mmCIF file of C-alpha atoms and ligand atoms in Angstrom:
data_model
loop_
_atom_site.group_PDB
_atom_site.id
_atom_site.type_symbol
_atom_site.label_atom_id
_atom_site.label_comp_id
_atom_site.label_asym_id
_atom_site.label_seq_id
_atom_site.Cartn_x
_atom_site.Cartn_y
_atom_site.Cartn_z
ATOM 1 C CA MET A 1 14.989 -12.231 6.174
ATOM 2 C CA TYR A 2 16.702 -8.837 5.752
ATOM 3 C CA GLU A 3 19.105 -8.248 8.718
ATOM 4 C CA ASP A 4 19.179 -4.400 7.803
ATOM 5 C CA LEU A 5 15.542 -4.019 8.766
ATOM 6 C CA LYS A 6 15.950 -5.245 12.241
ATOM 7 C CA GLY A 7 15.192 -2.032 14.473
ATOM 8 C CA LYS A 8 14.138 0.136 11.563
ATOM 9 C CA VAL A 9 10.966 2.432 12.232
ATOM 10 C CA VAL A 10 8.214 1.548 9.593
ATOM 11 C CA VAL A 11 4.903 3.302 9.354
ATOM 12 C CA ILE A 12 1.984 1.693 7.514
ATOM 13 C CA THR A 13 -1.342 3.181 6.724
ATOM 14 C CA GLY A 14 -4.372 1.104 6.444
ATOM 15 C CA ALA A 15 -2.591 -1.371 8.583
ATOM 16 C CA GLY A 16 -5.687 -2.995 10.315
ATOM 17 C CA THR A 17 -6.735 -5.286 7.512
ATOM 18 C CA GLY A 18 -5.600 -7.226 4.254
ATOM 19 C CA LEU A 19 -2.308 -6.141 2.732
ATOM 20 C CA GLY A 20 -1.357 -3.496 5.552
ATOM 21 C CA LYS A 21 -2.124 -6.096 8.139
ATOM 22 C CA ALA A 22 0.250 -8.703 6.321
ATOM 23 C CA MET A 23 2.970 -6.225 5.709
ATOM 24 C CA ALA A 24 2.946 -5.299 9.464
ATOM 25 C CA GLU A 25 3.350 -8.832 10.357
ATOM 26 C CA ARG A 26 6.236 -9.407 8.067
ATOM 27 C CA PHE A 27 7.970 -6.314 9.293
ATOM 28 C CA GLY A 28 7.482 -7.765 12.759
ATOM 29 C CA LYS A 29 9.336 -11.145 11.560
ATOM 30 C CA GLU A 30 12.215 -8.760 10.430
ATOM 31 C CA LYS A 31 12.205 -7.465 14.055
ATOM 32 C CA ALA A 32 11.392 -4.018 12.898
ATOM 33 C CA LYS A 33 9.414 -1.319 14.909
ATOM 34 C CA VAL A 34 6.177 -0.869 13.213
ATOM 35 C CA VAL A 35 3.552 1.825 13.574
ATOM 36 C CA LEU A 36 0.141 0.795 12.390
ATOM 37 C CA ASN A 37 -2.189 3.138 11.126
ATOM 38 C CA TYR A 38 -5.797 1.856 11.304
ATOM 39 C CA HIS A 39 -9.078 3.526 10.394
ATOM 40 C CA SER A 40 -11.752 1.745 12.265
ATOM 41 C CA GLU A 41 -11.980 0.222 15.845
ATOM 42 C CA LYS A 42 -13.368 -2.980 13.980
ATOM 43 C CA ASN A 43 -9.978 -3.471 12.456
ATOM 44 C CA ASP A 44 -7.877 -6.250 14.327
ATOM 45 C CA TYR A 45 -4.825 -4.137 14.969
ATOM 46 C CA LYS A 46 -4.583 -5.308 18.525
ATOM 47 C CA GLU A 47 -3.919 -8.977 17.399
ATOM 48 C CA THR A 48 -1.519 -7.810 14.699
ATOM 49 C CA ILE A 49 0.513 -5.802 17.636
ATOM 50 C CA GLN A 50 0.582 -9.077 19.461
ATOM 51 C CA THR A 51 1.734 -11.190 16.463
ATOM 52 C CA ILE A 52 4.548 -8.604 15.855
ATOM 53 C CA GLU A 53 5.838 -8.724 19.416
ATOM 54 C CA ALA A 54 5.665 -12.373 19.494
ATOM 55 C CA ALA A 55 7.867 -12.386 16.409
ATOM 56 C CA GLY A 56 10.541 -10.060 18.161
ATOM 57 C CA GLY A 57 9.546 -6.832 16.730
ATOM 58 C CA LYS A 58 7.796 -3.660 18.300
ATOM 59 C CA ALA A 59 4.495 -2.197 17.543
ATOM 60 C CA ALA A 60 2.192 0.633 18.255
ATOM 61 C CA ALA A 61 -1.149 1.668 16.696
ATOM 62 C CA LEU A 62 -2.752 5.027 16.045
ATOM 63 C CA LYS A 63 -6.254 5.655 14.715
ATOM 64 C CA GLY A 64 -6.225 8.040 11.893
ATOM 65 C CA ASP A 65 -7.880 9.206 8.446
ATOM 66 C CA VAL A 66 -5.173 9.307 5.723
ATOM 67 C CA THR A 67 -7.023 12.243 4.069
ATOM 68 C CA LYS A 68 -6.744 14.601 7.074
ATOM 69 C CA GLU A 69 -3.259 16.556 7.101
ATOM 70 C CA GLU A 70 -3.569 16.740 10.736
ATOM 71 C CA ASP A 71 -4.025 12.909 11.041
ATOM 72 C CA ILE A 72 -0.955 12.226 8.959
ATOM 73 C CA LYS A 73 1.153 14.596 11.013
ATOM 74 C CA LYS A 74 -0.020 13.120 14.280
ATOM 75 C CA LEU A 75 0.807 9.533 13.008
ATOM 76 C CA LEU A 76 4.382 10.511 12.086
ATOM 77 C CA ASP A 77 4.816 12.478 15.449
ATOM 78 C CA PHE A 78 3.504 9.356 16.982
ATOM 79 C CA ALA A 79 6.125 7.165 15.394
ATOM 80 C CA VAL A 80 9.048 9.529 16.226
ATOM 81 C CA GLU A 81 7.731 9.817 19.929
ATOM 82 C CA LYS A 82 7.208 5.975 20.249
ATOM 83 C CA PHE A 83 10.408 4.662 18.264
ATOM 84 C CA GLY A 84 12.532 7.624 17.572
ATOM 85 C CA SER A 85 12.607 7.838 13.717
ATOM 86 C CA ILE A 86 10.911 7.260 10.486
ATOM 87 C CA ASP A 87 12.924 5.053 7.983
ATOM 88 C CA ILE A 88 10.265 3.547 5.907
ATOM 89 C CA MET A 89 6.759 4.798 5.246
ATOM 90 C CA ILE A 90 4.092 2.591 3.414
ATOM 91 C CA ASN A 91 1.148 4.450 1.989
ATOM 92 C CA ASN A 92 -1.193 1.453 1.770
ATOM 93 C CA ALA A 93 -4.691 2.742 2.671
ATOM 94 C CA GLY A 94 -7.053 2.476 -0.029
ATOM 95 C CA MET A 95 -10.822 2.001 -1.054
ATOM 96 C CA GLU A 96 -12.759 1.151 -4.133
ATOM 97 C CA ASN A 97 -16.501 1.148 -5.072
ATOM 98 C CA GLU A 98 -18.199 0.070 -8.295
ATOM 99 C CA VAL A 99 -20.179 2.637 -10.154
ATOM 100 C CA PRO A 100 -20.795 3.076 -13.990
ATOM 101 C CA SER A 101 -19.012 6.306 -14.770
ATOM 102 C CA GLU A 102 -22.140 8.136 -15.990
ATOM 103 C CA LYS A 103 -23.599 7.704 -12.560
ATOM 104 C CA LEU A 104 -20.344 8.371 -10.640
ATOM 105 C CA THR A 105 -20.911 11.353 -8.081
ATOM 106 C CA LEU A 106 -18.680 13.955 -7.426
ATOM 107 C CA GLU A 107 -18.796 12.920 -3.770
ATOM 108 C CA ASP A 108 -17.668 9.176 -4.735
ATOM 109 C CA TRP A 109 -15.059 10.610 -7.082
ATOM 110 C CA ASN A 110 -13.467 12.757 -4.305
ATOM 111 C CA LYS A 111 -13.605 10.224 -1.681
ATOM 112 C CA VAL A 112 -11.515 7.690 -3.677
ATOM 113 C CA ILE A 113 -9.196 10.303 -4.992
ATOM 114 C CA ASP A 114 -8.802 11.628 -1.442
ATOM 115 C CA VAL A 115 -8.062 8.334 0.248
ATOM 116 C CA ASN A 116 -6.021 6.611 -2.511
ATOM 117 C CA LEU A 117 -4.153 9.677 -4.132
ATOM 118 C CA THR A 118 -4.226 12.505 -1.674
ATOM 119 C CA GLY A 119 -3.581 10.124 1.248
ATOM 120 C CA VAL A 120 -0.432 8.860 -0.559
ATOM 121 C CA PHE A 121 0.698 12.384 -1.271
ATOM 122 C CA LEU A 122 0.268 13.569 2.370
ATOM 123 C CA GLY A 123 2.116 10.415 3.763
ATOM 124 C CA SER A 124 4.948 10.687 1.157
ATOM 125 C CA ARG A 125 5.471 14.650 1.647
ATOM 126 C CA ASP A 126 5.462 14.531 5.480
ATOM 127 C CA ALA A 127 7.815 11.375 5.806
ATOM 128 C CA ILE A 128 10.155 12.866 3.146
ATOM 129 C CA ASP A 129 10.122 16.161 4.856
ATOM 130 C CA TYR A 130 11.203 14.242 8.151
ATOM 131 C CA MET A 131 13.824 12.309 6.351
ATOM 132 C CA LEU A 132 15.411 15.136 4.838
ATOM 133 C CA GLU A 133 15.515 17.081 8.014
ATOM 134 C CA HIS A 134 17.161 13.967 9.876
ATOM 135 C CA ASP A 135 19.234 13.043 6.765
ATOM 136 C CA ILE A 136 17.779 9.733 6.805
ATOM 137 C CA LYS A 137 18.115 7.697 3.421
ATOM 138 C CA GLY A 138 14.725 6.319 3.967
ATOM 139 C CA SER A 139 12.170 4.307 1.809
ATOM 140 C CA ILE A 140 8.776 5.415 0.631
ATOM 141 C CA ILE A 141 6.504 2.454 -0.549
ATOM 142 C CA ASN A 142 3.261 3.308 -2.092
ATOM 143 C CA MET A 143 0.553 0.775 -2.948
ATOM 144 C CA SER A 144 -1.026 1.329 -6.364
ATOM 145 C CA SER A 145 -2.679 -1.450 -8.276
ATOM 146 C CA VAL A 146 -2.504 -3.220 -11.673
ATOM 147 C CA HIS A 147 -5.275 -0.595 -12.538
ATOM 148 C CA ASP A 148 -2.619 2.087 -12.747
ATOM 149 C CA ARG A 149 -2.003 0.689 -16.106
ATOM 150 C CA ILE A 150 -5.328 -1.581 -17.019
ATOM 151 C CA PRO A 151 -8.275 0.511 -17.489
ATOM 152 C CA TRP A 152 -11.344 -0.607 -15.381
ATOM 153 C CA PRO A 153 -14.842 0.288 -16.417
ATOM 154 C CA HIS A 154 -17.183 1.055 -13.522
ATOM 155 C CA PHE A 155 -14.102 2.019 -11.368
ATOM 156 C CA ALA A 156 -12.939 5.145 -13.243
ATOM 157 C CA HIS A 157 -12.113 6.791 -10.006
ATOM 158 C CA TYR A 158 -10.156 3.948 -8.651
ATOM 159 C CA ALA A 159 -8.158 3.500 -11.713
ATOM 160 C CA ALA A 160 -7.474 7.441 -12.062
ATOM 161 C CA SER A 161 -6.218 7.506 -8.421
ATOM 162 C CA LYS A 162 -3.799 4.506 -8.822
ATOM 163 C CA GLY A 163 -2.439 5.891 -12.266
ATOM 164 C CA GLY A 164 -1.944 9.138 -10.284
ATOM 165 C CA VAL A 165 -0.184 7.143 -7.558
ATOM 166 C CA LYS A 166 2.274 5.672 -9.992
ATOM 167 C CA MET A 167 3.291 9.139 -11.639
ATOM 168 C CA LEU A 168 3.558 10.627 -7.903
ATOM 169 C CA THR A 169 5.933 7.883 -7.078
ATOM 170 C CA GLU A 170 7.987 8.193 -10.220
ATOM 171 C CA THR A 171 8.116 12.045 -9.773
ATOM 172 C CA LEU A 172 8.941 11.884 -6.147
ATOM 173 C CA ALA A 173 11.659 9.234 -6.832
ATOM 174 C CA LEU A 174 13.428 11.497 -9.304
ATOM 175 C CA GLU A 175 12.990 14.512 -6.839
ATOM 176 C CA TYR A 176 14.648 12.915 -4.004
ATOM 177 C CA ALA A 177 17.249 10.410 -5.441
ATOM 178 C CA PRO A 178 20.080 12.791 -4.823
ATOM 179 C CA LYS A 179 19.256 12.769 -1.187
ATOM 180 C CA GLY A 180 19.324 8.963 -0.989
ATOM 181 C CA ILE A 181 15.598 8.585 -0.460
ATOM 182 C CA ARG A 182 14.180 5.929 -2.485
ATOM 183 C CA VAL A 183 10.387 6.071 -3.656
ATOM 184 C CA ASN A 184 8.968 3.022 -5.069
ATOM 185 C CA ASN A 185 5.477 1.610 -5.913
ATOM 186 C CA ILE A 186 3.824 -1.860 -5.666
ATOM 187 C CA SER A 187 0.948 -2.725 -7.873
ATOM 188 C CA PRO A 188 -0.798 -5.894 -7.037
ATOM 189 C CA GLY A 189 -3.196 -7.811 -8.995
ATOM 190 C CA ALA A 190 -6.089 -9.609 -7.528
ATOM 191 C CA ILE A 191 -5.325 -10.512 -3.739
ATOM 192 C CA ASP A 192 -7.179 -12.073 -1.104
ATOM 193 C CA THR A 193 -8.176 -9.468 1.211
ATOM 194 C CA PRO A 194 -11.158 -7.949 2.563
ATOM 195 C CA ILE A 195 -11.513 -5.352 -0.365
ATOM 196 C CA ASN A 196 -12.289 -8.397 -2.690
ATOM 197 C CA ALA A 197 -14.188 -10.354 -0.042
ATOM 198 C CA GLU A 198 -17.724 -9.809 -1.435
ATOM 199 C CA LYS A 199 -16.411 -10.754 -5.068
ATOM 200 C CA PHE A 200 -14.420 -13.782 -3.853
ATOM 201 C CA ASN A 201 -17.311 -15.141 -1.919
ATOM 202 C CA ASP A 202 -19.299 -15.647 -5.089
ATOM 203 C CA PRO A 203 -17.489 -18.635 -6.779
ATOM 204 C CA LYS A 204 -18.616 -17.498 -10.291
ATOM 205 C CA ALA A 205 -17.205 -13.900 -9.743
ATOM 206 C CA LYS A 206 -14.077 -15.546 -8.355
ATOM 207 C CA GLN A 207 -13.360 -17.732 -11.118
ATOM 208 C CA GLU A 208 -13.843 -14.890 -13.701
ATOM 209 C CA VAL A 209 -11.036 -13.130 -11.931
ATOM 210 C CA ILE A 210 -8.741 -16.239 -11.739
ATOM 211 C CA ASP A 211 -9.483 -16.616 -15.593
ATOM 212 C CA LEU A 212 -7.540 -13.101 -16.013
ATOM 213 C CA ILE A 213 -4.631 -14.407 -14.001
ATOM 214 C CA PRO A 214 -1.756 -16.367 -15.988
ATOM 215 C CA MET A 215 -0.505 -17.988 -12.799
ATOM 216 C CA GLY A 216 -4.191 -19.397 -12.174
ATOM 217 C CA TYR A 217 -4.532 -18.332 -8.523
ATOM 218 C CA ILE A 218 -5.524 -15.279 -6.458
ATOM 219 C CA GLY A 219 -2.555 -13.842 -4.819
ATOM 220 C CA ARG A 220 -1.899 -14.232 -0.990
ATOM 221 C CA PRO A 221 -1.089 -11.109 1.108
ATOM 222 C CA GLU A 222 1.926 -12.492 2.259
ATOM 223 C CA GLU A 223 3.181 -12.344 -1.404
ATOM 224 C CA ILE A 224 2.611 -8.530 -1.312
ATOM 225 C CA ALA A 225 4.468 -8.370 2.007
ATOM 226 C CA ALA A 226 7.548 -10.028 0.606
ATOM 227 C CA CYS A 227 7.694 -7.214 -2.017
ATOM 228 C CA ALA A 228 7.357 -4.670 0.625
ATOM 229 C CA VAL A 229 10.332 -5.825 2.813
ATOM 230 C CA TRP A 230 12.616 -6.286 -0.410
ATOM 231 C CA LEU A 231 11.758 -2.650 -1.578
ATOM 232 C CA ALA A 232 12.366 -1.348 2.198
ATOM 233 C CA SER A 233 15.669 -3.296 2.629
ATOM 234 C CA THR A 234 19.099 -2.321 1.259
ATOM 235 C CA GLU A 235 19.014 -5.411 -0.950
ATOM 236 C CA SER A 236 16.938 -3.136 -3.421
ATOM 237 C CA SER A 237 19.515 -0.141 -2.764
ATOM 238 C CA TYR A 238 19.679 0.752 -6.440
ATOM 239 C CA VAL A 239 16.069 0.574 -7.187
ATOM 240 C CA THR A 240 13.895 3.782 -7.023
ATOM 241 C CA GLY A 241 10.954 4.975 -9.090
ATOM 242 C CA MET A 242 10.079 1.483 -9.948
ATOM 243 C CA THR A 243 6.423 0.004 -10.023
ATOM 244 C CA LEU A 244 6.686 -3.639 -9.033
ATOM 245 C CA TYR A 245 3.708 -5.428 -10.567
ATOM 246 C CA ALA A 246 3.019 -8.464 -8.152
ATOM 247 C CA ASP A 247 0.119 -9.819 -10.249
ATOM 248 C CA GLY A 248 0.520 -13.397 -11.161
ATOM 249 C CA GLY A 249 1.076 -12.007 -14.878
ATOM 250 C CA MET A 250 -2.298 -10.174 -15.174
ATOM 251 C CA THR A 251 -0.732 -7.111 -16.840
ATOM 252 C CA LYS A 252 0.842 -9.350 -19.560
ATOM 253 C CA TYR A 253 -2.296 -9.563 -21.765
ATOM 254 C CA PRO A 254 -3.707 -12.860 -20.604
ATOM 255 C CA GLY A 255 -6.081 -13.088 -23.501
ATOM 256 C CA PHE A 256 -2.919 -13.816 -25.737
ATOM 257 C CA GLN A 257 -2.044 -16.699 -23.631
ATOM 258 C CA ALA A 258 -1.491 -19.722 -25.728
ATOM 259 C CA GLY A 259 -0.768 -18.144 -28.834
ATOM 260 C CA LYS A 260 -4.046 -16.440 -29.493
ATOM 261 C CA GLY A 261 -4.379 -13.280 -31.368
HETATM 262 P P1 NAI B 301 -8.502 -3.590 2.724
HETATM 263 O O1 NAI B 301 -9.852 -3.093 2.458
HETATM 264 O O2 NAI B 301 -8.327 -4.684 3.567
HETATM 265 O O3 NAI B 301 -7.572 -2.458 3.265
HETATM 266 C C1 NAI B 301 -7.688 -1.061 3.026
HETATM 267 C C2 NAI B 301 -7.311 -0.327 4.265
HETATM 268 O O4 NAI B 301 -7.294 1.054 4.130
HETATM 269 C C3 NAI B 301 -8.385 -0.743 5.291
HETATM 270 O O5 NAI B 301 -7.801 -1.187 6.447
HETATM 271 C C4 NAI B 301 -9.128 0.645 5.518
HETATM 272 O O6 NAI B 301 -9.586 0.802 7.097
HETATM 273 C C5 NAI B 301 -8.144 1.542 5.170
HETATM 274 N N1 NAI B 301 -8.643 2.694 4.910
HETATM 275 C C6 NAI B 301 -9.701 3.161 4.001
HETATM 276 N N2 NAI B 301 -9.759 4.673 4.265
HETATM 277 C C7 NAI B 301 -9.017 4.974 5.135
HETATM 278 C C8 NAI B 301 -8.698 6.295 5.440
HETATM 279 N N3 NAI B 301 -9.254 7.426 5.023
HETATM 280 N N4 NAI B 301 -7.646 6.378 6.529
HETATM 281 C C9 NAI B 301 -6.899 5.472 6.769
HETATM 282 N N5 NAI B 301 -7.165 4.202 6.375
HETATM 283 C C10 NAI B 301 -8.089 4.037 5.560
HETATM 284 O O7 NAI B 301 -7.883 -4.164 1.305
HETATM 285 P P2 NAI B 301 -6.245 -4.212 0.799
HETATM 286 O O8 NAI B 301 -6.445 -5.245 -0.306
HETATM 287 O O9 NAI B 301 -5.660 -4.697 1.913
HETATM 288 O O10 NAI B 301 -5.866 -2.827 0.225
HETATM 289 C C11 NAI B 301 -4.863 -2.401 0.664
HETATM 290 C C12 NAI B 301 -4.185 -1.545 -0.717
HETATM 291 O O11 NAI B 301 -4.093 -2.382 -1.597
HETATM 292 C C13 NAI B 301 -5.160 -0.248 -1.141
HETATM 293 O O12 NAI B 301 -4.492 0.710 -1.514
HETATM 294 C C14 NAI B 301 -5.798 -1.226 -2.391
HETATM 295 O O13 NAI B 301 -6.407 -0.214 -3.479
HETATM 296 C C15 NAI B 301 -4.512 -1.895 -2.721
HETATM 297 N N6 NAI B 301 -4.673 -3.040 -3.685
HETATM 298 C C16 NAI B 301 -5.335 -4.162 -3.379
HETATM 299 C C17 NAI B 301 -5.614 -5.115 -4.217
HETATM 300 C C18 NAI B 301 -6.346 -6.421 -3.847
HETATM 301 O O14 NAI B 301 -6.575 -7.335 -4.731
HETATM 302 N N7 NAI B 301 -6.464 -6.686 -2.548
HETATM 303 C C19 NAI B 301 -5.080 -5.069 -5.673
HETATM 304 C C20 NAI B 301 -4.567 -4.000 -6.027
HETATM 305 C C21 NAI B 301 -4.455 -2.815 -4.895
#
């Protein structure tokens, strides 16, 4: 537990499912005030609000699309109106779809870049603007992926978007370090969330993924949420511009395990 997170206002995009939901619940346990952005009425944000409140935190949710400037603005205004500040901004919303690159349409390319990269830019920009205006030494956390460094055929748009997120994070970290605003990146490996549901429902496809993970298991959303609370708390006060790979060793060239190569 991180005592300093108690009462802090944290905004999380894509918080209706998967990693966003797990992070929202973990910040609830830290007794933070959590603002959840969700994208679809099908998302179980209502249950998440109840879980957060039962844990002693506070929560409110607003529907919105991270690719739209006006929706991001509304989300941050909503956080300030509900809870009086923005201390932590987590740009988590993301999507992927598999297409061989020679068949990748401009529409598909733009959609993934818009959600995964432009959404992170808009959320970071407006949160930083608020923090500067109110002299808040806040924390921005962006959700990238191991594919900000591992090339991923059939997912060129996804890999390009996440590589962009990593460099955006590092640039913003450098730009706002003098103001005490920290900007960090979490790059998960394969985690058990809806984004992977179809793949992990197929035992063969799931095993093929596990074979790429030196630690030998698919990560749990709570293991990513644990990274987020650490990066948000003052326990990581000297850390900025970092990409935290939470991947069971996936980025460590598993093909070379056991002395191969
Ligand atoms: P998920 O599919 O459960 O979550 C993605 C969330 O983003 C959903 O709640 C969805 O509604 C939301 N979203 C999509 N488009 C949006 C938009 N335009 N505006 C607002 N929200 C939108 O999957 P997961 O795993 O929780 O993904 C969260 C983040 O983690 C994504 O950025 C993803 O790329 C990243 N990630 C996930 C990994 C995994 O293995 N689960 C691995 C590496 C990165």
